PDB file of C-alpha atoms in Angstrom:
ATOM      1  CA  MET A   1      -1.789  51.861 -46.450  1.00 47.00           C
ATOM      2  CA  THR A   2      -5.761  51.047 -45.221  1.00 38.00           C
ATOM      3  CA  THR A   3      -9.211  49.010 -46.377  1.00 39.00           C
ATOM      4  CA  ALA A   4     -12.555  49.438 -46.593  1.00 37.00           C
ATOM      5  CA  ALA A   5     -14.336  47.512 -43.688  1.00 37.00           C
ATOM      6  CA  VAL A   6     -15.626  43.880 -44.388  1.00 37.00           C
ATOM      7  CA  PRO A   7     -19.642  43.833 -42.055  1.00 40.00           C
ATOM      8  CA  VAL A   8     -19.108  40.966 -39.675  1.00 38.00           C
ATOM      9  CA  PRO A   9     -21.506  39.364 -38.109  1.00 44.00           C
ATOM     10  CA  LEU A  10     -22.472  40.009 -34.980  1.00 44.00           C
ATOM     11  CA  GLY A  11     -21.015  36.394 -33.333  1.00 47.00           C
ATOM     12  CA  ALA A  12     -18.404  36.093 -34.789  1.00 46.00           C
ATOM     13  CA  PRO A  13     -15.989  37.221 -32.350  1.00 51.00           C
ATOM     14  CA  ARG A  14     -18.376  34.807 -30.198  1.00 54.00           C
ATOM     15  CA  ARG A  15     -17.737  31.952 -32.106  1.00 62.00           C
ATOM     16  CA  ALA A  16     -13.725  33.363 -33.010  1.00 63.00           C
ATOM     17  CA  TRP A  17     -13.214  32.752 -28.888  1.00 70.00           C
ATOM     18  CA  LEU A  18     -15.261  29.650 -28.361  1.00 76.00           C
ATOM     19  CA  THR A  19     -12.754  28.001 -30.363  1.00 77.00           C
ATOM     20  CA  ASP A  20     -10.042  29.471 -28.987  1.00 82.00           C
ATOM     21  CA  LEU A  21     -10.362  28.841 -25.447  1.00 89.00           C
ATOM     22  CA  PRO A  22     -10.508  25.023 -25.447  1.00 90.00           C
ATOM     23  CA  VAL A  23      -7.026  25.843 -27.759  1.00 88.00           C
ATOM     24  CA  LEU A  24      -5.670  27.800 -25.316  1.00 88.00           C
ATOM     25  CA  LEU A  25      -6.504  25.741 -22.190  1.00 94.00           C
ATOM     26  CA  VAL A  26      -5.145  22.422 -24.175  1.00 92.00           C
ATOM     27  CA  ALA A  27      -1.992  25.529 -24.023  1.00 89.00           C
ATOM     28  CA  VAL A  28      -2.515  25.792 -19.555  1.00 93.00           C
ATOM     29  CA  VAL A  29      -3.048  22.425 -19.238  1.00 96.00           C
ATOM     30  CA  TRP A  30       0.939  20.787 -21.384  1.00 93.00           C
ATOM     31  CA  GLY A  31       2.078  24.108 -19.776  1.00 91.00           C
ATOM     32  CA  ALA A  32       1.088  22.388 -15.935  1.00 95.00           C
ATOM     33  CA  SER A  33       1.998  19.087 -17.816  1.00 95.00           C
ATOM     34  CA  TYR A  34       5.650  18.902 -16.419  1.00 94.00           C
ATOM     35  CA  LEU A  35       4.301  19.401 -12.909  1.00 94.00           C
ATOM     36  CA  ALA A  36       1.749  17.255 -12.806  1.00 95.00           C
ATOM     37  CA  ALA A  37       4.907  14.786 -14.467  1.00 95.00           C
ATOM     38  CA  LYS A  38       6.671  15.405 -11.945  1.00 93.00           C
ATOM     39  CA  GLY A  39       4.719  14.799  -8.741  1.00 94.00           C
ATOM     40  CA  ILE A  40       4.337  11.655 -10.258  1.00 96.00           C
ATOM     41  CA  THR A  41       7.397  10.063 -10.830  1.00 96.00           C
ATOM     42  CA  THR A  42      10.617   9.554  -9.619  1.00 95.00           C
ATOM     43  CA  ALA A  43      13.441   7.998 -11.390  1.00 93.00           C
ATOM     44  CA  ASN A  44      12.865   5.485 -10.482  1.00 95.00           C
ATOM     45  CA  THR A  45       9.208   4.978 -11.600  1.00 96.00           C
ATOM     46  CA  VAL A  46       9.639   7.202 -15.043  1.00 97.00           C
ATOM     47  CA  LEU A  47       8.729   3.502 -17.615  1.00 97.00           C
ATOM     48  CA  ALA A  48       6.733   3.063 -15.601  1.00 96.00           C
ATOM     49  CA  VAL A  49       4.346   6.242 -15.570  1.00 96.00           C
ATOM     50  CA  LEU A  50       5.267   6.078 -18.914  1.00 97.00           C
ATOM     51  CA  VAL A  51       3.756   2.616 -19.655  1.00 97.00           C
ATOM     52  CA  LEU A  52       0.263   3.196 -17.156  1.00 96.00           C
ATOM     53  CA  ARG A  53       0.033   6.990 -18.763  1.00 95.00           C
ATOM     54  CA  PHE A  54      -0.266   6.104 -22.932  1.00 94.00           C
ATOM     55  CA  ALA A  55      -2.081   2.668 -22.065  1.00 92.00           C
ATOM     56  CA  VAL A  56      -5.071   4.456 -20.290  1.00 91.00           C
ATOM     57  CA  VAL A  57      -5.262   6.403 -23.974  1.00 93.00           C
ATOM     58  CA  LEU A  58      -4.113   4.045 -26.142  1.00 95.00           C
ATOM     59  CA  PRO A  59      -7.621   1.669 -26.186  1.00 94.00           C
ATOM     60  CA  VAL A  60     -10.271   4.714 -26.664  1.00 93.00           C
ATOM     61  CA  LEU A  61      -7.956   6.411 -29.835  1.00 93.00           C
ATOM     62  CA  VAL A  62      -7.695   2.731 -31.442  1.00 94.00           C
ATOM     63  CA  ALA A  63     -11.455   2.498 -30.890  1.00 94.00           C
ATOM     64  CA  ALA A  64     -12.241   5.907 -32.018  1.00 91.00           C
ATOM     65  CA  GLY A  65     -10.329   5.305 -35.087  1.00 91.00           C
ATOM     66  CA  TRP A  66     -10.396   2.022 -36.286  1.00 94.00           C
ATOM     67  CA  ARG A  67     -11.570   1.659 -39.476  1.00 92.00           C
ATOM     68  CA  ARG A  68      -8.683   3.951 -40.573  1.00 91.00           C
ATOM     69  CA  LEU A  69      -5.966   1.791 -39.028  1.00 94.00           C
ATOM     70  CA  ARG A  70      -7.447  -0.628 -41.085  1.00 92.00           C
ATOM     71  CA  ALA A  71      -6.989   1.265 -44.875  1.00 92.00           C
ATOM     72  CA  LEU A  72      -3.663   2.278 -43.867  1.00 93.00           C
ATOM     73  CA  ASP A  73      -0.995   0.318 -45.987  1.00 94.00           C
ATOM     74  CA  SER A  74       2.356  -1.100 -44.813  1.00 94.00           C
ATOM     75  CA  ALA A  75       4.690   1.910 -45.689  1.00 94.00           C
ATOM     76  CA  GLN A  76       2.128   3.984 -43.638  1.00 94.00           C
ATOM     77  CA  TRP A  77       2.491   1.239 -41.093  1.00 95.00           C
ATOM     78  CA  ARG A  78       6.476   1.794 -41.771  1.00 95.00           C
ATOM     79  CA  GLY A  79       6.504   5.351 -41.519  1.00 94.00           C
ATOM     80  CA  ALA A  80       4.200   5.739 -38.151  1.00 93.00           C
ATOM     81  CA  ALA A  81       6.491   3.149 -36.629  1.00 95.00           C
ATOM     82  CA  VAL A  82       9.420   4.992 -37.144  1.00 95.00           C
ATOM     83  CA  LEU A  83       8.350   8.106 -35.816  1.00 94.00           C
ATOM     84  CA  GLY A  84       6.689   6.323 -32.935  1.00 95.00           C
ATOM     85  CA  LEU A  85       9.971   4.893 -31.983  1.00 97.00           C
ATOM     86  CA  ILE A  86      11.495   8.787 -31.535  1.00 96.00           C
ATOM     87  CA  LEU A  87       7.927   9.844 -30.214  1.00 95.00           C
ATOM     88  CA  ALA A  88       9.469   7.199 -26.926  1.00 96.00           C
ATOM     89  CA  GLY A  89      12.402   8.970 -27.281  1.00 97.00           C
ATOM     90  CA  ILE A  90      11.079  12.613 -26.407  1.00 95.00           C
ATOM     91  CA  PHE A  91       8.536  10.968 -23.715  1.00 95.00           C
ATOM     92  CA  LEU A  92      12.079   9.236 -22.087  1.00 97.00           C
ATOM     93  CA  LEU A  93      13.543  12.432 -22.382  1.00 97.00           C
ATOM     94  CA  GLU A  94      11.003  14.824 -21.353  1.00 95.00           C
ATOM     95  CA  THR A  95      10.355  12.526 -18.256  1.00 96.00           C
ATOM     96  CA  TYR A  96      13.821  12.063 -17.094  1.00 96.00           C
ATOM     97  CA  GLY A  97      14.742  15.367 -17.516  1.00 96.00           C
ATOM     98  CA  VAL A  98      11.454  17.108 -15.569  1.00 94.00           C
ATOM     99  CA  VAL A  99      12.378  14.672 -11.948  1.00 95.00           C
ATOM    100  CA  HIS A 100      15.714  16.331 -12.358  1.00 93.00           C
ATOM    101  CA  THR A 101      14.879  20.023 -13.035  1.00 90.00           C
ATOM    102  CA  SER A 102      11.747  21.847 -12.166  1.00 89.00           C
ATOM    103  CA  ALA A 103       8.862  21.992 -13.653  1.00 89.00           C
ATOM    104  CA  THR A 104       9.459  25.798 -14.705  1.00 86.00           C
ATOM    105  CA  ASN A 105      13.084  24.704 -16.469  1.00 87.00           C
ATOM    106  CA  ALA A 106      11.143  22.112 -18.171  1.00 90.00           C
ATOM    107  CA  GLY A 107       8.322  23.899 -20.359  1.00 88.00           C
ATOM    108  CA  LEU A 108      10.461  27.033 -20.972  1.00 85.00           C
ATOM    109  CA  ILE A 109      13.393  24.940 -22.020  1.00 89.00           C
ATOM    110  CA  ILE A 110      11.459  22.635 -24.553  1.00 89.00           C
ATOM    111  CA  SER A 111       9.723  26.212 -26.238  1.00 85.00           C
ATOM    112  CA  LEU A 112      13.535  25.837 -28.013  1.00 86.00           C
ATOM    113  CA  THR A 113      11.994  23.539 -30.422  1.00 87.00           C
ATOM    114  CA  MET A 114       9.852  26.422 -31.772  1.00 80.00           C
ATOM    115  CA  ILE A 115      14.345  27.723 -32.853  1.00 84.00           C
ATOM    116  CA  PHE A 116      15.137  25.028 -33.738  1.00 88.00           C
ATOM    117  CA  THR A 117      12.891  23.528 -36.077  1.00 84.00           C
ATOM    118  CA  PRO A 118      13.025  25.855 -38.232  1.00 83.00           C
ATOM    119  CA  LEU A 119      17.004  26.251 -38.074  1.00 87.00           C
ATOM    120  CA  ALA A 120      17.105  22.059 -38.791  1.00 88.00           C
ATOM    121  CA  GLU A 121      14.939  23.168 -42.217  1.00 85.00           C
ATOM    122  CA  ALA A 122      17.127  25.859 -43.326  1.00 85.00           C
ATOM    123  CA  ALA A 123      20.163  23.529 -43.194  1.00 87.00           C
ATOM    124  CA  VAL A 124      18.423  20.668 -44.217  1.00 86.00           C
ATOM    125  CA  ASN A 125      16.640  22.873 -47.547  1.00 84.00           C
ATOM    126  CA  ARG A 126      20.789  24.621 -46.951  1.00 86.00           C
ATOM    127  CA  THR A 127      19.181  28.204 -47.644  1.00 86.00           C
ATOM    128  CA  ARG A 128      19.398  30.576 -44.829  1.00 85.00           C
ATOM    129  CA  PRO A 129      17.235  31.413 -41.970  1.00 83.00           C
ATOM    130  CA  PRO A 130      16.415  35.532 -42.128  1.00 84.00           C
ATOM    131  CA  ARG A 131      18.416  38.410 -40.294  1.00 87.00           C
ATOM    132  CA  ALA A 132      15.815  38.666 -37.933  1.00 87.00           C
ATOM    133  CA  PHE A 133      15.524  34.941 -36.700  1.00 83.00           C
ATOM    134  CA  LEU A 134      18.802  34.246 -35.829  1.00 86.00           C
ATOM    135  CA  ALA A 135      18.998  37.468 -33.536  1.00 89.00           C
ATOM    136  CA  ALA A 136      15.399  35.558 -31.417  1.00 86.00           C
ATOM    137  CA  ALA A 137      17.744  32.624 -31.483  1.00 85.00           C
ATOM    138  CA  GLY A 138      20.522  34.012 -30.179  1.00 87.00           C
ATOM    139  CA  LEU A 139      17.970  35.447 -27.743  1.00 88.00           C
ATOM    140  CA  SER A 140      16.589  32.981 -26.794  1.00 85.00           C
ATOM    141  CA  VAL A 141      19.836  30.829 -25.544  1.00 83.00           C
ATOM    142  CA  ALA A 142      21.309  33.502 -23.625  1.00 86.00           C
ATOM    143  CA  GLY A 143      17.897  33.388 -22.254  1.00 83.00           C
ATOM    144  CA  VAL A 144      18.141  29.243 -21.440  1.00 81.00           C
ATOM    145  CA  VAL A 145      21.424  30.168 -20.184  1.00 80.00           C
ATOM    146  CA  LEU A 146      20.259  32.543 -17.767  1.00 81.00           C
ATOM    147  CA  LEU A 147      17.673  30.509 -16.546  1.00 76.00           C
ATOM    148  CA  THR A 148      19.130  27.524 -16.141  1.00 73.00           C
ATOM    149  CA  GLN A 149      21.223  29.491 -13.511  1.00 71.00           C
ATOM    150  CA  GLY A 150      18.443  30.400 -10.288  1.00 61.00           C
ATOM    151  CA  GLY A 151      20.617  32.414  -7.931  1.00 50.00           C
ATOM    152  CA  GLY A 152      24.256  32.403  -9.479  1.00 51.00           C
ATOM    153  CA  PHE A 153      25.833  30.940 -12.130  1.00 51.00           C
ATOM    154  CA  THR A 154      26.381  27.358 -12.198  1.00 56.00           C
ATOM    155  CA  ALA A 155      26.295  24.358 -14.818  1.00 65.00           C
ATOM    156  CA  PRO A 156      23.293  23.548 -15.773  1.00 78.00           C
ATOM    157  CA  SER A 157      21.405  20.441 -13.949  1.00 88.00           C
ATOM    158  CA  LEU A 158      21.209  16.877 -15.617  1.00 93.00           C
ATOM    159  CA  GLY A 159      17.401  17.580 -16.099  1.00 93.00           C
ATOM    160  CA  ASP A 160      17.852  21.067 -17.976  1.00 91.00           C
ATOM    161  CA  LEU A 161      20.499  19.207 -20.594  1.00 94.00           C
ATOM    162  CA  LEU A 162      17.946  15.751 -20.981  1.00 96.00           C
ATOM    163  CA  MET A 163      15.214  18.458 -21.504  1.00 94.00           C
ATOM    164  CA  LEU A 164      17.640  20.712 -23.884  1.00 93.00           C
ATOM    165  CA  LEU A 165      18.164  16.357 -25.870  1.00 96.00           C
ATOM    166  CA  ALA A 166      14.063  16.439 -25.635  1.00 95.00           C
ATOM    167  CA  ALA A 167      13.861  19.803 -27.842  1.00 93.00           C
ATOM    168  CA  LEU A 168      15.866  18.756 -30.296  1.00 95.00           C
ATOM    169  CA  ALA A 169      15.275  15.394 -30.571  1.00 95.00           C
ATOM    170  CA  ARG A 170      10.663  16.894 -31.340  1.00 92.00           C
ATOM    171  CA  THR A 171      12.887  18.797 -34.147  1.00 91.00           C
ATOM    172  CA  VAL A 172      13.876  15.578 -35.546  1.00 93.00           C
ATOM    173  CA  HIS A 173      10.227  13.860 -35.435  1.00 92.00           C
ATOM    174  CA  VAL A 174       8.710  17.370 -36.722  1.00 88.00           C
ATOM    175  CA  LEU A 175      11.630  17.010 -39.914  1.00 90.00           C
ATOM    176  CA  ALA A 176      11.230  13.157 -40.011  1.00 91.00           C
ATOM    177  CA  MET A 177       7.302  14.007 -40.463  1.00 87.00           C
ATOM    178  CA  ALA A 178       7.935  16.287 -42.852  1.00 84.00           C
ATOM    179  CA  ARG A 179      10.838  14.089 -44.893  1.00 87.00           C
ATOM    180  CA  ILE A 180       8.472  10.472 -44.949  1.00 90.00           C
ATOM    181  CA  LYS A 181       6.439  10.467 -48.012  1.00 87.00           C
ATOM    182  CA  ALA A 182       4.333   8.216 -46.664  1.00 88.00           C
ATOM    183  CA  VAL A 183       2.656   8.964 -43.631  1.00 88.00           C
ATOM    184  CA  ARG A 184       1.492  11.936 -45.525  1.00 82.00           C
ATOM    185  CA  SER A 185      -1.367  11.453 -46.570  1.00 82.00           C
ATOM    186  CA  ALA A 186      -1.954   9.085 -43.268  1.00 84.00           C
ATOM    187  CA  ASP A 187      -5.060   9.966 -41.497  1.00 86.00           C
ATOM    188  CA  SER A 188      -3.852  12.207 -37.946  1.00 85.00           C
ATOM    189  CA  LEU A 189      -5.814  10.408 -35.537  1.00 90.00           C
ATOM    190  CA  SER A 190      -4.596   6.516 -36.934  1.00 91.00           C
ATOM    191  CA  LEU A 191      -0.904   8.245 -37.173  1.00 90.00           C
ATOM    192  CA  THR A 192      -1.193   9.519 -33.607  1.00 90.00           C
ATOM    193  CA  THR A 193      -2.600   5.718 -32.393  1.00 94.00           C
ATOM    194  CA  VAL A 194       0.156   4.191 -34.222  1.00 95.00           C
ATOM    195  CA  GLN A 195       2.935   6.444 -32.940  1.00 93.00           C
ATOM    196  CA  LEU A 196       2.226   6.079 -28.863  1.00 94.00           C
ATOM    197  CA  GLY A 197       1.021   2.122 -29.668  1.00 95.00           C
ATOM    198  CA  SER A 198       4.984   1.435 -30.685  1.00 96.00           C
ATOM    199  CA  ALA A 199       5.954   4.588 -28.508  1.00 95.00           C
ATOM    200  CA  VAL A 200       5.216   2.033 -25.341  1.00 96.00           C
ATOM    201  CA  ALA A 201       5.841  -1.398 -26.783  1.00 96.00           C
ATOM    202  CA  VAL A 202       9.059   0.380 -26.815  1.00 97.00           C
ATOM    203  CA  PHE A 203       8.121   1.354 -22.651  1.00 97.00           C
ATOM    204  CA  ALA A 204       7.469  -1.552 -21.758  1.00 96.00           C
ATOM    205  CA  VAL A 205      10.693  -3.314 -22.987  1.00 96.00           C
ATOM    206  CA  LEU A 206      12.716  -1.018 -21.719  1.00 96.00           C
ATOM    207  CA  ALA A 207      10.296  -1.972 -17.849  1.00 95.00           C
ATOM    208  CA  ALA A 208      10.713  -5.677 -18.330  1.00 94.00           C
ATOM    209  CA  LEU A 209      14.465  -5.095 -18.469  1.00 95.00           C
ATOM    210  CA  PRO A 210      16.465  -5.895 -15.000  1.00 93.00           C
ATOM    211  CA  GLY A 211      17.516  -3.035 -13.306  1.00 92.00           C
ATOM    212  CA  THR A 212      15.036  -0.556 -14.875  1.00 93.00           C
ATOM    213  CA  GLY A 213      13.094   0.593 -12.633  1.00 93.00           C
ATOM    214  CA  ALA A 214       9.899  -0.311 -10.759  1.00 93.00           C
ATOM    215  CA  PRO A 215       7.477  -2.393 -12.797  1.00 94.00           C
ATOM    216  CA  PRO A 216       4.174  -0.375 -13.863  1.00 95.00           C
ATOM    217  CA  TRP A 217       1.721  -2.795 -12.506  1.00 94.00           C
ATOM    218  CA  ALA A 218       4.174  -2.411  -8.874  1.00 94.00           C
ATOM    219  CA  ALA A 219       4.120   1.503  -9.234  1.00 94.00           C
ATOM    220  CA  ALA A 220       0.418   1.213  -9.862  1.00 94.00           C
ATOM    221  CA  ALA A 221       0.036  -0.177  -6.542  1.00 94.00           C
ATOM    222  CA  ASP A 222       1.470   1.820  -4.646  1.00 94.00           C
ATOM    223  CA  PHE A 223      -0.759   5.460  -6.428  1.00 95.00           C
ATOM    224  CA  GLY A 224      -2.466   7.437  -4.183  1.00 95.00           C
ATOM    225  CA  PRO A 225      -5.684   8.906  -4.590  1.00 95.00           C
ATOM    226  CA  GLY A 226      -2.719  12.434  -5.832  1.00 95.00           C
ATOM    227  CA  GLU A 227      -1.142  10.167  -8.221  1.00 96.00           C
ATOM    228  CA  TRP A 228      -4.373   8.148 -10.086  1.00 96.00           C
ATOM    229  CA  ALA A 229      -5.136  11.888 -10.221  1.00 96.00           C
ATOM    230  CA  GLY A 230      -1.834  13.475 -11.412  1.00 96.00           C
ATOM    231  CA  LEU A 231      -2.126  10.366 -14.440  1.00 96.00           C
ATOM    232  CA  LEU A 232      -5.751  10.443 -15.042  1.00 96.00           C
ATOM    233  CA  PHE A 233      -4.232  14.615 -15.787  1.00 97.00           C
ATOM    234  CA  LEU A 234      -1.901  12.690 -18.347  1.00 96.00           C
ATOM    235  CA  SER A 235      -3.888  11.018 -20.073  1.00 95.00           C
ATOM    236  CA  VAL A 236      -6.951  12.316 -20.566  1.00 94.00           C
ATOM    237  CA  LEU A 237      -6.363  15.956 -20.303  1.00 95.00           C
ATOM    238  CA  CYS A 238      -2.717  16.334 -21.934  1.00 94.00           C
ATOM    239  CA  THR A 239      -3.235  13.579 -24.813  1.00 91.00           C
ATOM    240  CA  LEU A 240      -6.971  13.009 -24.815  1.00 90.00           C
ATOM    241  CA  PHE A 241      -8.257  16.235 -24.656  1.00 93.00           C
ATOM    242  CA  ALA A 242      -5.223  17.711 -26.910  1.00 91.00           C
ATOM    243  CA  PHE A 243      -4.979  15.716 -29.483  1.00 87.00           C
ATOM    244  CA  PHE A 244      -9.154  15.703 -30.389  1.00 88.00           C
ATOM    245  CA  VAL A 245      -9.282  19.883 -29.369  1.00 89.00           C
ATOM    246  CA  GLN A 246      -6.497  20.023 -32.226  1.00 82.00           C
ATOM    247  CA  MET A 247      -8.176  18.176 -34.586  1.00 77.00           C
ATOM    248  CA  TRP A 248     -11.371  20.179 -33.802  1.00 83.00           C
ATOM    249  CA  ALA A 249      -9.675  23.470 -33.962  1.00 81.00           C
ATOM    250  CA  VAL A 250      -7.946  23.073 -37.179  1.00 70.00           C
ATOM    251  CA  ARG A 251     -11.468  22.436 -38.903  1.00 71.00           C
ATOM    252  CA  ARG A 252     -12.517  25.764 -37.512  1.00 76.00           C
ATOM    253  CA  THR A 253      -9.510  28.532 -37.727  1.00 71.00           C
ATOM    254  CA  SER A 254      -6.273  28.670 -39.871  1.00 65.00           C
ATOM    255  CA  PRO A 255      -3.427  26.647 -38.248  1.00 62.00           C
ATOM    256  CA  SER A 256      -1.425  29.121 -37.782  1.00 59.00           C
ATOM    257  CA  ARG A 257      -3.428  30.445 -34.644  1.00 69.00           C
ATOM    258  CA  VAL A 258      -4.036  27.279 -33.152  1.00 72.00           C
ATOM    259  CA  SER A 259       0.022  27.214 -33.002  1.00 69.00           C
ATOM    260  CA  LEU A 260       0.170  31.104 -31.547  1.00 68.00           C
ATOM    261  CA  LEU A 261      -2.389  29.696 -29.108  1.00 74.00           C
ATOM    262  CA  LEU A 262      -0.865  26.486 -27.864  1.00 79.00           C
ATOM    263  CA  GLY A 263       2.994  28.649 -28.061  1.00 76.00           C
ATOM    264  CA  THR A 264       1.895  29.869 -24.758  1.00 80.00           C
ATOM    265  CA  GLU A 265       2.123  26.537 -23.548  1.00 85.00           C
ATOM    266  CA  PRO A 266       6.027  27.549 -21.548  1.00 84.00           C
ATOM    267  CA  LEU A 267       4.487  30.908 -20.624  1.00 82.00           C
ATOM    268  CA  TRP A 268       1.542  28.678 -18.185  1.00 88.00           C
ATOM    269  CA  ALA A 269       4.987  26.158 -17.045  1.00 87.00           C
ATOM    270  CA  ALA A 270       6.448  28.845 -15.311  1.00 85.00           C
ATOM    271  CA  ALA A 271       3.227  30.101 -14.233  1.00 86.00           C
ATOM    272  CA  ALA A 272       2.519  26.734 -12.966  1.00 89.00           C
ATOM    273  CA  GLY A 273       6.101  25.883 -11.390  1.00 87.00           C
ATOM    274  CA  ILE A 274       5.507  29.507  -9.844  1.00 85.00           C
ATOM    275  CA  ALA A 275       2.865  29.411  -8.260  1.00 87.00           C
ATOM    276  CA  LEU A 276       2.414  25.693  -7.258  1.00 86.00           C
ATOM    277  CA  ALA A 277       5.319  23.970  -7.073  1.00 81.00           C
ATOM    278  CA  GLY A 278       7.135  26.699  -5.653  1.00 83.00           C
ATOM    279  CA  ASP A 279       9.891  27.171  -7.592  1.00 82.00           C
ATOM    280  CA  ARG A 280      12.285  30.725  -7.168  1.00 81.00           C
ATOM    281  CA  PRO A 281      14.496  30.966 -10.157  1.00 77.00           C
ATOM    282  CA  GLY A 282      15.079  34.330  -8.909  1.00 81.00           C
ATOM    283  CA  LEU A 283      16.115  37.350 -10.627  1.00 84.00           C
ATOM    284  CA  VAL A 284      18.508  35.824 -12.863  1.00 82.00           C
ATOM    285  CA  GLY A 285      16.403  33.322 -14.036  1.00 82.00           C
ATOM    286  CA  LEU A 286      13.144  35.183 -14.629  1.00 84.00           C
ATOM    287  CA  ALA A 287      15.319  37.574 -16.335  1.00 86.00           C
ATOM    288  CA  GLY A 288      16.163  33.879 -18.280  1.00 84.00           C
ATOM    289  CA  ALA A 289      12.922  33.063 -18.128  1.00 83.00           C
ATOM    290  CA  ALA A 290      11.714  36.503 -20.099  1.00 87.00           C
ATOM    291  CA  LEU A 291      14.491  35.822 -23.024  1.00 87.00           C
ATOM    292  CA  VAL A 292      12.992  32.582 -23.717  1.00 83.00           C
ATOM    293  CA  LEU A 293       9.998  33.456 -24.075  1.00 83.00           C
ATOM    294  CA  ALA A 294      10.634  36.674 -25.643  1.00 87.00           C
ATOM    295  CA  GLY A 295      12.582  35.301 -28.264  1.00 84.00           C
ATOM    296  CA  THR A 296      10.709  32.711 -28.634  1.00 80.00           C
ATOM    297  CA  ALA A 297       7.562  34.536 -30.022  1.00 82.00           C
ATOM    298  CA  TRP A 298      10.899  37.325 -31.578  1.00 85.00           C
ATOM    299  CA  GLY A 299      11.311  33.856 -33.864  1.00 79.00           C
ATOM    300  CA  ARG A 300       7.935  32.342 -34.509  1.00 75.00           C
ATOM    301  CA  ARG A 301       6.780  35.748 -36.407  1.00 79.00           C
ATOM    302  CA  ALA A 302       9.995  35.776 -38.159  1.00 78.00           C
ATOM    303  CA  ALA A 303       9.530  32.274 -39.175  1.00 72.00           C
ATOM    304  CA  ASP A 304       6.291  32.921 -39.852  1.00 71.00           C
ATOM    305  CA  HIS A 305       6.985  35.820 -42.274  1.00 74.00           C
ATOM    306  CA  ALA A 306      10.182  34.484 -44.256  1.00 69.00           C
ATOM    307  CA  ALA A 307       6.966  31.280 -44.967  1.00 65.00           C
ATOM    308  CA  GLN A 308       4.711  34.132 -46.880  1.00 70.00           C
ATOM    309  CA  ASP A 309       7.647  35.298 -48.614  1.00 68.00           C
ATOM    310  CA  ALA A 310       9.126  32.722 -49.968  1.00 63.00           C
ATOM    311  CA  ARG A 311       5.544  31.864 -51.059  1.00 61.00           C
TER     312      ARG A 311
END
């Protein structure tokens, strides 16, 4: 079927790319975040790094959204705090996971959230996912199995399993955001600020317990220029920059376009791991990575088509 040609202003493609490029850069820095976190974190400093990472950006978010924070009612504060507790679990699983696996595996396994979320929504709503989506989900799972084998068929590492749990936790977070009615009308900046504040509180309490690793001030004192650069990368680019770019882009283009660009995150994670960290997944692992990328892309399209058909 053809449609009549619609005149397009000469500057339109350029304006679209001016919006797309910052969003694509967010996907790039998010993909590189697994390598950055791995470079500055050990099993003994996970909690300390998490406290430092978000304590750096939290004052900026509070200052930027102070008036809107004060406008939240008690139900919105409670709902956002609950989401913050789930978010804390996500970051704990992701950070401990990336310590115990490769940056490539971490970025690709976490992308399964795009498959898990529609499956969980279908289960909650008691609907049957499209066959194409189920096939895409199977393809992605098969890809993860191959990816985590590396050069041979062995049990997945602890880090691989933690990243898988993190993907499931991200799914729970998305479902909770949709089902907690109080937060639906909350301003996105205020909601993010309260969530991060709740998560930092959890990290700080855990870090204060004996036997949970180095305290934040001790970890900070041991940081050299490289570690501080990695921490600022995670705080400023992967958190502040990413959040504000998303808010800016969604107002200038469609949410689906933003989602499509951000969906390239696992590709950049694999590229960073292979090019910068020397990850060598082997032929089996490369085949698995290709299946994960193909499955998540196919699954995203199948879910989008199902949502359009349901309207």
